[in-house]
Coordinates of C-alpha atoms in Angstrom, one line a residue:
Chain A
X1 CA 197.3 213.5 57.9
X2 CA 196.0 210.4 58.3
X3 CA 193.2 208.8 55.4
X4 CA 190.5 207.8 58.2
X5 CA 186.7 208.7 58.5
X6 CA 186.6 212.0 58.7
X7 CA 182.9 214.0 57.8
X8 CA 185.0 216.4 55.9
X9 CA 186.9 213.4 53.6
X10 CA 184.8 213.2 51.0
X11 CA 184.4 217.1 50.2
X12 CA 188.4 217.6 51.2
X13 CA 190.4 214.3 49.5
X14 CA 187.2 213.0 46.7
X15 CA 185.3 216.0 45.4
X16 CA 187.0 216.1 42.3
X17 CA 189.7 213.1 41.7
X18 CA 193.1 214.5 41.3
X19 CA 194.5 213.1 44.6
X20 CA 192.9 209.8 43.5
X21 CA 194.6 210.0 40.4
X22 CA 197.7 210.3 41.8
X23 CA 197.9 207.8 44.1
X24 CA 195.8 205.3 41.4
X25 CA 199.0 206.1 38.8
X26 CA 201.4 205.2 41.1
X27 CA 199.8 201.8 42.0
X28 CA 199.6 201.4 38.1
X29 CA 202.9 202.3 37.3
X30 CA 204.9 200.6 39.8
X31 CA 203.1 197.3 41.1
X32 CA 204.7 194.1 40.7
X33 CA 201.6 191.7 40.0
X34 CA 201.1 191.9 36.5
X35 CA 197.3 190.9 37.1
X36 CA 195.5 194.5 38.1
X37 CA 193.7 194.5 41.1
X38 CA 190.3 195.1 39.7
X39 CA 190.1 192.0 37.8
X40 CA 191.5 190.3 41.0
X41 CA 188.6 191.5 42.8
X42 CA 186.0 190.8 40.4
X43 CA 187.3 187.5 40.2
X44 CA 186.9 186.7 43.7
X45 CA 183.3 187.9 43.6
X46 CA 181.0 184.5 42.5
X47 CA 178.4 185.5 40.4
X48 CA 176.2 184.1 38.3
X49 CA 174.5 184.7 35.4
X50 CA 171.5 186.9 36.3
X51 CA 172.8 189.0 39.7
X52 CA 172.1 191.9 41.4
X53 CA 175.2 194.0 42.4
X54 CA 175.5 197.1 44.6
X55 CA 179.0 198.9 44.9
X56 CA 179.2 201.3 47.4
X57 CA 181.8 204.0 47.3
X58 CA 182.6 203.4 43.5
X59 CA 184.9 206.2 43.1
X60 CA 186.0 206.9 39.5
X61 CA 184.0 203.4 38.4
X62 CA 187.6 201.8 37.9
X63 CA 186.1 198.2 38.7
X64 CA 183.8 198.7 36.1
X65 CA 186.0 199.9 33.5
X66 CA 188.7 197.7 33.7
X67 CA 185.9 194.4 33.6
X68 CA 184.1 196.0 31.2
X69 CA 184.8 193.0 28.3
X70 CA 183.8 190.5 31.3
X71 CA 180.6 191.5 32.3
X72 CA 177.6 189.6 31.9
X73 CA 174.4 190.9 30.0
X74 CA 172.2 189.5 33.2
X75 CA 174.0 191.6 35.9
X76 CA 172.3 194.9 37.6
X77 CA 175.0 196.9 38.3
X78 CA 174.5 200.3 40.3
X79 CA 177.3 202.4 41.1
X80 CA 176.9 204.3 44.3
X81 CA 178.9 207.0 46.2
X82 CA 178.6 209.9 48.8
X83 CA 180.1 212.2 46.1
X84 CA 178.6 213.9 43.3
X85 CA 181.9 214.4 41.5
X86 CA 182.6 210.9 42.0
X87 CA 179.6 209.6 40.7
X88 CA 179.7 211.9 37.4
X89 CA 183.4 210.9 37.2
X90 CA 182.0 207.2 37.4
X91 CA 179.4 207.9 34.8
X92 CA 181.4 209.3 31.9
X93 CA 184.4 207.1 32.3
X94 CA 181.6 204.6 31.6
X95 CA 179.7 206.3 29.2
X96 CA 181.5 203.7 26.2
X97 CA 180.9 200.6 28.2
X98 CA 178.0 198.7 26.5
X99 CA 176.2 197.8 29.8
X100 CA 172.6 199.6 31.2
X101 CA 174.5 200.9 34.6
X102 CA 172.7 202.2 37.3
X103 CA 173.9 205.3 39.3
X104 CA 173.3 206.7 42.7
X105 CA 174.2 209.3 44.9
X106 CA 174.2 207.9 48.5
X107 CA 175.9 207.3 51.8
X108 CA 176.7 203.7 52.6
X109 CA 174.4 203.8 55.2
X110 CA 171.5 204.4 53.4
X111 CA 171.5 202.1 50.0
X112 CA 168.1 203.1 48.6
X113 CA 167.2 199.8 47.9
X114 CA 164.4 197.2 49.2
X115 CA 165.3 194.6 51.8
X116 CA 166.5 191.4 50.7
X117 CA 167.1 192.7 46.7
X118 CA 170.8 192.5 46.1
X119 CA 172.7 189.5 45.5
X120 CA 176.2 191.2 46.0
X121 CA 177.7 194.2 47.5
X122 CA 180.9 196.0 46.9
X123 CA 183.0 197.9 49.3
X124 CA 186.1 198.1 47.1
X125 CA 188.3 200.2 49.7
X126 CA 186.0 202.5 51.2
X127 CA 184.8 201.0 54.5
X128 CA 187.1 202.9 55.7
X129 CA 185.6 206.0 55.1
X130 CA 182.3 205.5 56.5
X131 CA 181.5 207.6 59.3
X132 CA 179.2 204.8 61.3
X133 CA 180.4 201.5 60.1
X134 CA 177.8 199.5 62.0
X135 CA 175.4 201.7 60.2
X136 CA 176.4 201.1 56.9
X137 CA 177.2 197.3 57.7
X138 CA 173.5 196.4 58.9
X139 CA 172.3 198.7 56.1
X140 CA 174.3 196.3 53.8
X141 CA 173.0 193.1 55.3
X142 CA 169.2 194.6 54.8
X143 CA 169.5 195.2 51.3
X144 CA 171.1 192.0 50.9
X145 CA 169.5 188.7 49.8
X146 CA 169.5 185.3 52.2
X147 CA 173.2 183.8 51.0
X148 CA 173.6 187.0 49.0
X149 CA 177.6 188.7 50.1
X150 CA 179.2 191.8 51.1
X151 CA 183.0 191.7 49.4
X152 CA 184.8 194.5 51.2
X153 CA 188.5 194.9 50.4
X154 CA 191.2 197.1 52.6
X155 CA 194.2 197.2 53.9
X156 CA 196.4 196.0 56.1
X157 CA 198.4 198.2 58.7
X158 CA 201.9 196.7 56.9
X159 CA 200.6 198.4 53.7
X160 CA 203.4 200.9 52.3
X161 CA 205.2 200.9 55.8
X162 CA 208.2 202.3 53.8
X163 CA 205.9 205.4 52.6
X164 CA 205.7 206.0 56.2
X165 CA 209.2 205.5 57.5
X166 CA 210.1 208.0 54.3
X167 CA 207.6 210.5 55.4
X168 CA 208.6 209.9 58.7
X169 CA 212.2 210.6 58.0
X170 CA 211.4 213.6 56.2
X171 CA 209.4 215.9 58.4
X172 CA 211.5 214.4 61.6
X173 CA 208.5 212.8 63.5
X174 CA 206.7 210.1 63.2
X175 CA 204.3 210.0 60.3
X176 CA 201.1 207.7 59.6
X177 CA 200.0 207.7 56.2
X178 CA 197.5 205.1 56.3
X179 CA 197.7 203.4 59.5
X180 CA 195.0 205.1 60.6
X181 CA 191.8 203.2 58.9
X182 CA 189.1 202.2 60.7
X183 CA 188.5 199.1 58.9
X184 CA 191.5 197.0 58.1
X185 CA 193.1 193.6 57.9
X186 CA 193.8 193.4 60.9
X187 CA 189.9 194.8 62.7
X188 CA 187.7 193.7 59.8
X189 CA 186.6 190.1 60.7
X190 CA 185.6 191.6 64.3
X191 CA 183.8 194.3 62.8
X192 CA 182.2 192.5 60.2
X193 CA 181.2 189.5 62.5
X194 CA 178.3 191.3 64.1
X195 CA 176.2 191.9 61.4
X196 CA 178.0 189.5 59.4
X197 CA 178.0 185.2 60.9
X198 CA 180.3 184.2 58.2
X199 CA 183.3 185.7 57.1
X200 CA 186.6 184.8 55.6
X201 CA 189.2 186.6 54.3
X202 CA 191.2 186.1 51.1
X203 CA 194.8 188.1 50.8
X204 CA 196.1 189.6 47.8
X205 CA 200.3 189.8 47.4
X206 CA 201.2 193.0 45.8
X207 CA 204.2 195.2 46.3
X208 CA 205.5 198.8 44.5
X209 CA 209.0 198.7 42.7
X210 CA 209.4 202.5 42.6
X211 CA 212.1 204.6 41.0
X212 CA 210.9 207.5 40.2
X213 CA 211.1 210.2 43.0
X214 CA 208.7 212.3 41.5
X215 CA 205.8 210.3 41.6
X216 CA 206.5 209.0 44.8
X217 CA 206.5 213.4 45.7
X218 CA 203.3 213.6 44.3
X219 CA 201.8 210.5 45.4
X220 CA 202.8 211.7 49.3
X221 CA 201.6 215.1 48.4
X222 CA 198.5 213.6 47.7
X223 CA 197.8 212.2 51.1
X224 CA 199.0 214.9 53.0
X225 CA 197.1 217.6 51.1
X226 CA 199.8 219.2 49.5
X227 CA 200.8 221.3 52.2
X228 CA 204.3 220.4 52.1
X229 CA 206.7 222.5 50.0
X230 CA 207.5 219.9 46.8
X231 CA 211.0 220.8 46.2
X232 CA 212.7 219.9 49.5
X233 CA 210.2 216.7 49.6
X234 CA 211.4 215.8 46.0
X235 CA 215.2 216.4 46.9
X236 CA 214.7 214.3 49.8
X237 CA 213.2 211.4 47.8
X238 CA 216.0 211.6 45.2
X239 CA 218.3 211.2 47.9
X240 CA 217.0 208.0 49.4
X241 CA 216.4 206.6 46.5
X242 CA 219.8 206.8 45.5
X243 CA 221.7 205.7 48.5
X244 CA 218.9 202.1 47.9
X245 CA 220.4 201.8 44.7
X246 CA 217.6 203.7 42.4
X247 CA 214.7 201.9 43.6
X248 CA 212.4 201.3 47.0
X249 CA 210.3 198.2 47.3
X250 CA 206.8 199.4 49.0
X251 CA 204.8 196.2 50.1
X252 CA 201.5 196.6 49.6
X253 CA 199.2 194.5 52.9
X254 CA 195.8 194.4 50.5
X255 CA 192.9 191.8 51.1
X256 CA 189.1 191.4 50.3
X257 CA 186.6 190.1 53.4
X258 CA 183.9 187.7 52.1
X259 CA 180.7 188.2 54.2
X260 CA 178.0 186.2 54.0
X261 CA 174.3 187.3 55.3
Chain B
X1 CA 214.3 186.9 12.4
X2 CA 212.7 183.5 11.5
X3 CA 208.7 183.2 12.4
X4 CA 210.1 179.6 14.3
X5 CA 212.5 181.5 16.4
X6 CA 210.4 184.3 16.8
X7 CA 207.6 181.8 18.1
X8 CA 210.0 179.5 20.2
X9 CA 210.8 183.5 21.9
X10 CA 207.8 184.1 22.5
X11 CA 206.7 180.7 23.7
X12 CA 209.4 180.7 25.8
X13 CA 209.1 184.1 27.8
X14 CA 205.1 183.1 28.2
X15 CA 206.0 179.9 29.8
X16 CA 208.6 181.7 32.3
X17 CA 205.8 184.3 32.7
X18 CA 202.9 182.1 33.5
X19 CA 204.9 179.9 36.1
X20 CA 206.2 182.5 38.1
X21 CA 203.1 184.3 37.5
X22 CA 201.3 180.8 39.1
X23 CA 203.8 180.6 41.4
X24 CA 203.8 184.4 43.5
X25 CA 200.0 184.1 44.5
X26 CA 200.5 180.2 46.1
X27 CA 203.2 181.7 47.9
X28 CA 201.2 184.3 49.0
X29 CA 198.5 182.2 50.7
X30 CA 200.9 181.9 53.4
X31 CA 200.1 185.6 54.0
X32 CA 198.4 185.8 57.6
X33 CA 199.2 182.3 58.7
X34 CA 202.8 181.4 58.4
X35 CA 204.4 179.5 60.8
X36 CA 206.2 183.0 62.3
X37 CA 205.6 186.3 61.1
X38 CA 209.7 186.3 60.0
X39 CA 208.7 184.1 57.8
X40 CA 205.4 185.4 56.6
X41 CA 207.1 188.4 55.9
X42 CA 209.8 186.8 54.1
X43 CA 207.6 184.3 51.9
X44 CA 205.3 187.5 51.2
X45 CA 208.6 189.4 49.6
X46 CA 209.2 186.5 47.5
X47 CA 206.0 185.9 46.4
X48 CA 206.3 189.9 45.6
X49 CA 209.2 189.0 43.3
X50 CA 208.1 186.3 41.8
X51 CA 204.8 188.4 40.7
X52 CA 207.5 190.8 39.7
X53 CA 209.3 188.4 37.7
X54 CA 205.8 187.7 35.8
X55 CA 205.8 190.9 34.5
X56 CA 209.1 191.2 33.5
X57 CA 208.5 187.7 30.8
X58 CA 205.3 189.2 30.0
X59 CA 206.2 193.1 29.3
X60 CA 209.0 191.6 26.6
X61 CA 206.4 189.1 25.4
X62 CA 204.5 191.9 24.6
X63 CA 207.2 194.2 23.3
X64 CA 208.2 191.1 20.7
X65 CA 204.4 190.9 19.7
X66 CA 203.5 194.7 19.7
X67 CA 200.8 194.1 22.2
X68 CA 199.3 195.3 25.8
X69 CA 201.4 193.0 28.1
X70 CA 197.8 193.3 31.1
X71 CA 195.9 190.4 28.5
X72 CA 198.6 187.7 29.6
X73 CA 197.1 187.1 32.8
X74 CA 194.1 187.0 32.0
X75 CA 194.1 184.8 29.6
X76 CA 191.6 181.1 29.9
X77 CA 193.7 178.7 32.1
X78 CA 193.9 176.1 28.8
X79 CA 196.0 178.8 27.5
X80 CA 198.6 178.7 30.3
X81 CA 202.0 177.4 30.0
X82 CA 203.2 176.3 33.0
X83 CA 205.1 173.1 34.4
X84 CA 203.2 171.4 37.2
X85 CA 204.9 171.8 40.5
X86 CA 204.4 175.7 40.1
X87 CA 200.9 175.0 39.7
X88 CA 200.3 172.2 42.3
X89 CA 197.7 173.4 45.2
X90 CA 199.3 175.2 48.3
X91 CA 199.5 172.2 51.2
X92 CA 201.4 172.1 54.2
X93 CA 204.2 174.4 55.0
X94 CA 206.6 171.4 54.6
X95 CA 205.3 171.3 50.8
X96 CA 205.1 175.1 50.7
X97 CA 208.9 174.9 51.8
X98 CA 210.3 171.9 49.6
X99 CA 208.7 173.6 46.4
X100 CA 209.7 177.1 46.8
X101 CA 213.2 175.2 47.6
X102 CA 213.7 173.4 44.7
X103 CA 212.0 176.3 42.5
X104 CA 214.4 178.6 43.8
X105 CA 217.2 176.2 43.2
X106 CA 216.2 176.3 39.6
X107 CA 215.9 179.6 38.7
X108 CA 219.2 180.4 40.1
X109 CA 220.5 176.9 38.1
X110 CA 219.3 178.5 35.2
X111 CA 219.5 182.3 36.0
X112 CA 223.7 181.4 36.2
X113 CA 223.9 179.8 32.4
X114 CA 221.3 182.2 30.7
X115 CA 224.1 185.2 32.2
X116 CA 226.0 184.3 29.1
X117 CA 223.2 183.7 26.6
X118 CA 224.2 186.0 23.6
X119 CA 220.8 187.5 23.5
X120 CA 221.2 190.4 25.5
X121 CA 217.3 191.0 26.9
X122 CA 217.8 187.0 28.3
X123 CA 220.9 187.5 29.8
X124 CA 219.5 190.9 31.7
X125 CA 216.6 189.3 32.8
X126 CA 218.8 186.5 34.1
X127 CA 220.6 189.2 36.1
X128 CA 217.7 190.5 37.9
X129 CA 216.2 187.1 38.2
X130 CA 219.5 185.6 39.8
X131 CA 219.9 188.6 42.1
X132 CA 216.0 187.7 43.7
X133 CA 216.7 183.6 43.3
X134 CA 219.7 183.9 45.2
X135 CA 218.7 185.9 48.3
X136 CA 215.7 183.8 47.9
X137 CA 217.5 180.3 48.0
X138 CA 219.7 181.3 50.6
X139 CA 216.5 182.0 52.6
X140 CA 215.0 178.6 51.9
X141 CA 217.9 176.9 52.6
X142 CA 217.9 178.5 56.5
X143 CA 214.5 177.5 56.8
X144 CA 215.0 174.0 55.6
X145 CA 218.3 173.2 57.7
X146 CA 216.1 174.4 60.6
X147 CA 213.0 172.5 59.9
X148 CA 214.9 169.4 59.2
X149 CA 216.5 169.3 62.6
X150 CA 213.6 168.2 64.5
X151 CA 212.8 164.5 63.7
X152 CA 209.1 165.0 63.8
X153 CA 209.2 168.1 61.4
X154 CA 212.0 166.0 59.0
X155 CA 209.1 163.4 58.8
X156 CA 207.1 166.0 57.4
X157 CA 209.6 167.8 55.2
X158 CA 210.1 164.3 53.7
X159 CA 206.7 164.0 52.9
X160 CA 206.9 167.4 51.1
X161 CA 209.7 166.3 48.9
X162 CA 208.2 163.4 48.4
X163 CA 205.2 164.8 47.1
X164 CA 207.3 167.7 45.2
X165 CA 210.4 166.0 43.8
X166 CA 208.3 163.8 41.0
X167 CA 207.7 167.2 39.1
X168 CA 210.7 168.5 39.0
X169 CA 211.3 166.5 35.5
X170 CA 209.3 168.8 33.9
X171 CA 211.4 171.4 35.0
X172 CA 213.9 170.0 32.2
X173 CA 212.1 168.8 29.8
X174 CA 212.5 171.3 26.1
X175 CA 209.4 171.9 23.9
X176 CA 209.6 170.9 20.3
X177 CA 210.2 174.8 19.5
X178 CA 212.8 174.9 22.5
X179 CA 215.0 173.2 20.1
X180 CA 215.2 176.7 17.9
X181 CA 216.2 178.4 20.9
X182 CA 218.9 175.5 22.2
X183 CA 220.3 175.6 19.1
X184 CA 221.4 179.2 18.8
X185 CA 222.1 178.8 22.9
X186 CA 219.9 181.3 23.6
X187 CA 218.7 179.8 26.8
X188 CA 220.3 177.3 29.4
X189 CA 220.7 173.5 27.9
X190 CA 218.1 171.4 30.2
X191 CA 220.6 168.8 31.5
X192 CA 223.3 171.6 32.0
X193 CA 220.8 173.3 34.0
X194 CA 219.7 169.8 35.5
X195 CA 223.3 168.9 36.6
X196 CA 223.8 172.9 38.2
X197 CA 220.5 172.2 39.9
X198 CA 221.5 169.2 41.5
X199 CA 224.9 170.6 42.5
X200 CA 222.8 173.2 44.4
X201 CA 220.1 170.9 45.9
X202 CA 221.8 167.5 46.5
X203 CA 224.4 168.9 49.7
X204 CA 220.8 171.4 51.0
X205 CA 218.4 168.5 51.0
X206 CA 221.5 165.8 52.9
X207 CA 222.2 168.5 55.4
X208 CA 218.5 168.8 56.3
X209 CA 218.3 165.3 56.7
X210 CA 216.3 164.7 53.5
X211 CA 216.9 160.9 52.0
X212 CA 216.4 161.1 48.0
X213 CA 215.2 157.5 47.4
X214 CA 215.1 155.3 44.1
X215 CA 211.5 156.1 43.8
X216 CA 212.3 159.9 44.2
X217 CA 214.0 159.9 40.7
X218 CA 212.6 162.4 38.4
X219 CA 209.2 161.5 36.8
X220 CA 206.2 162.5 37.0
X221 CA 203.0 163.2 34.5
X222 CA 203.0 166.0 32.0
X223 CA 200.8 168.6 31.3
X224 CA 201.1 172.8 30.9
X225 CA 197.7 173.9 32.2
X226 CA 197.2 176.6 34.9
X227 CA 194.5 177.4 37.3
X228 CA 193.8 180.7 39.0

């Protein structure tokens, strides 16, 4: 099963945030960069002191969290998302961040803001998962001020190839894991360029140094909802990963579109 | 232990940390518009590496401190310890290629002495260090011997050592609290690790056609300050 826009995504894969979990601990665990992603993006987000920012699709409010000692007293911050779960989730992991959040429940497509009120937004990974992108994108660009910015960060289609060439291997056809976004590296300029006159891109270098066949089990079973028996998955991992001498490099194709209104 | 040695340690594994940690994301620009995508590819893995280096220095800085190794990174450029040339703005893909070249020379120069350093966490990170630095020098190399055989591209590749090869004092130049750590031969002896350097660059950069000139003797300003 591919992670793509499907209407039933959000209620199957984000209603409560186990599979998120797993997949978030493997990237924590096992990345190379020593600098975590979230304060990568945040850093390439200008802000300044006083700033209106609107994230759609926060998930579990990681951003947030992990900036929490770099945030500015003059930043609005409202955390948005199509789930429910996702937004309480968001909410209490940010119940002891000292910081006047705001919270919605929405759909990217409608941000229930007024035109022309929000400096930045945030699409940390989720583009993706919107339904009608050129919705959500001109929904974006009306809530956003003149020179304000939509960041949106995805992937690319070489991101954790290997997961898909082990997959592959495994069930003995051809497996995509995450090639199937709708938004990527490689589309998201094109796409953005519409709504958007001005965007650039900025890459990210990443990569996974794995060696233990048990999260990358439950990291897979995350994606593919489970619905593979663990054991033989498991005993298959073990085995590649010894005959690669105990570990599997997993590049990781990541990058954050600047878009200016 | 003594608090100097412990320092000089610690000092030590930041400054490794912080230039390869500088280092991986310049690399990494090439990501999307390298000359092939071979190569993209290829300079993305080492960029990888070199990230994964970074955290190697900074999760022992951090088991010799008791502390979360994640603050290292972040920490205000003025803080960072890092010679120059690892630092120095992306340019061209000659520059991109002479400075990955001559960094990769030196890591494996030094990743071959610290092997028999007699502290035992050194001489394992110099395994796994020297394992990457060789595939990766080997890789440079290929590129350079095929760059310099056009006379147009040598021109440039010239200019890129030109512009690089002034820094590369730095790499051998010992801190006052390096001495603590020379000393008890802990790590590689600069000029031992200058003259294996040489040994590996000097034939590379003659086969490519590149001519080390009087004024490309080692120099350059000082400084240890990093920029995200």
């Amino acid at each position: 099963m591919a992670l793509s826009n499907s209407a039933s995504l959000v209620s199957e894969q984000y209603s409560t945030p186990v599979n998120l979990q797993a997949r978030i601990a493997l990237h924590e665990r096992f990345s190379l960069n020593p600098y975590d992603w979230m304060l990568w993006v945040l850093d390439q987000i200008e802000l300044g002191d006083d700033a209106c920012v609107f994230e759609v699709g926060c998930g579990t409010g990681r951003l947030w969290k992990t900036n929490a000692h770099r945030l500015r007293p003059g930043w609005d911050i409202t955390l948005s998302d199509q789930s429910a779960g996702m937004v309480a989730q968001a909410r209490a992991a940010l119940a002891g961040v000292a910081h006047p959040f705001r919270f919605e429940v929405c759909p990217a497509d409608r941000v229930p803001r007024e035109e022309a009120s929000v400096d930045v937004v945030i699409a940390n990974h989720m583009l993706y998962h919107v339904p009608d992108l050129p919705a959500a994108l001109k929904e974006i660009r009306r809530v956003l001020k003149p020179g304000g910015a939509l960041y949106a960060a995805t992937n690319g289609a070489g991101h954790m190839r290997e997961l898909d060439t082990l997959y592959s291997d495994f069930t003995g056809q051809a497996m995509k894991l995450g090639m199937s976004l709708s938004f990527t590296l490689e589309n998201g300029a094109d796409l953005l360029r519409p709504v958007f006159p001005n965007v650039s891109l900025i890459p990210h270098v990443d990569a996974l140094d794995v060696d233990d066949a048990d999260a990358l089990a439950d990291y897979l079973l995350s994606i593919t909802g489970g619905t593979q028996a663990r054991e033989p998955l498991l005993a298959y991992i073990q085995a590649r990963l010894a005959a690669m001498g105990g570990r599997m490099r997993i590049g990781k194709d990541s990058g954050m579109f600047v878009a200016r209104a | 232990m003594i608090p100097e040695f412990k320092q000089a340690l610690e000092e030590y594994a930041l400054a490794r940390a912080d230039e390869q940690f500088m280092l991986g994301p310049r690399s990494a620009e090439w990501q999307g518009r390298g000359p092939t995508s071979a190569e993209r590819e290829v300079l993305a893995r080492i960029a990888q590496d070199e990230l994964g280096h970074a955290r190697l220095w900074y999760a022992w800085l951090a088991e010799m401190r008791g502390q979360d190794p994640a603050q290292y990174p972040e920490r205000p450029p003025a803080e960072g310890r890092c010679s120059p040339l690892f630092a120095l703005p992306t340019g061209d893909w000659a520059f991109t290629l002479a400075r990955q070249f001559l960094l990769d020379a030196w890591e494996v120069a030094w990743s071959d002495l610290a092997l028999t350093s007699p502290m035992p966490r050194i001489a394992e990170l110099a395994a796994k260090i020297g394992a990457d630095e060789r595939d990766h020098l080997a890789q440079t190399s290929t590129w350079l011997k095929r760059f310099g055989r056009n006379a147009a591209r040598r021109r440039l590749l010239q200019a890129g050592f030109d512009a690089t090869w002034p820094h590369t004092a730095e790499l051998f130049a010992a801190t006052e609290l390096d001495t603590w750590l020379l000393d008890a031969k802990v790590i590689p002896d600069p000029a031992m690790t200058r003259q294996a350097w040489l040994a590996l660059v000097d034939p590379r950069l003659r086969a490519a056609g590149v001519f080390l000139s009087e004024a490309m003797s080692p120099g350059g300003a000082g400084g240890h300050r990093f920029r995200r």
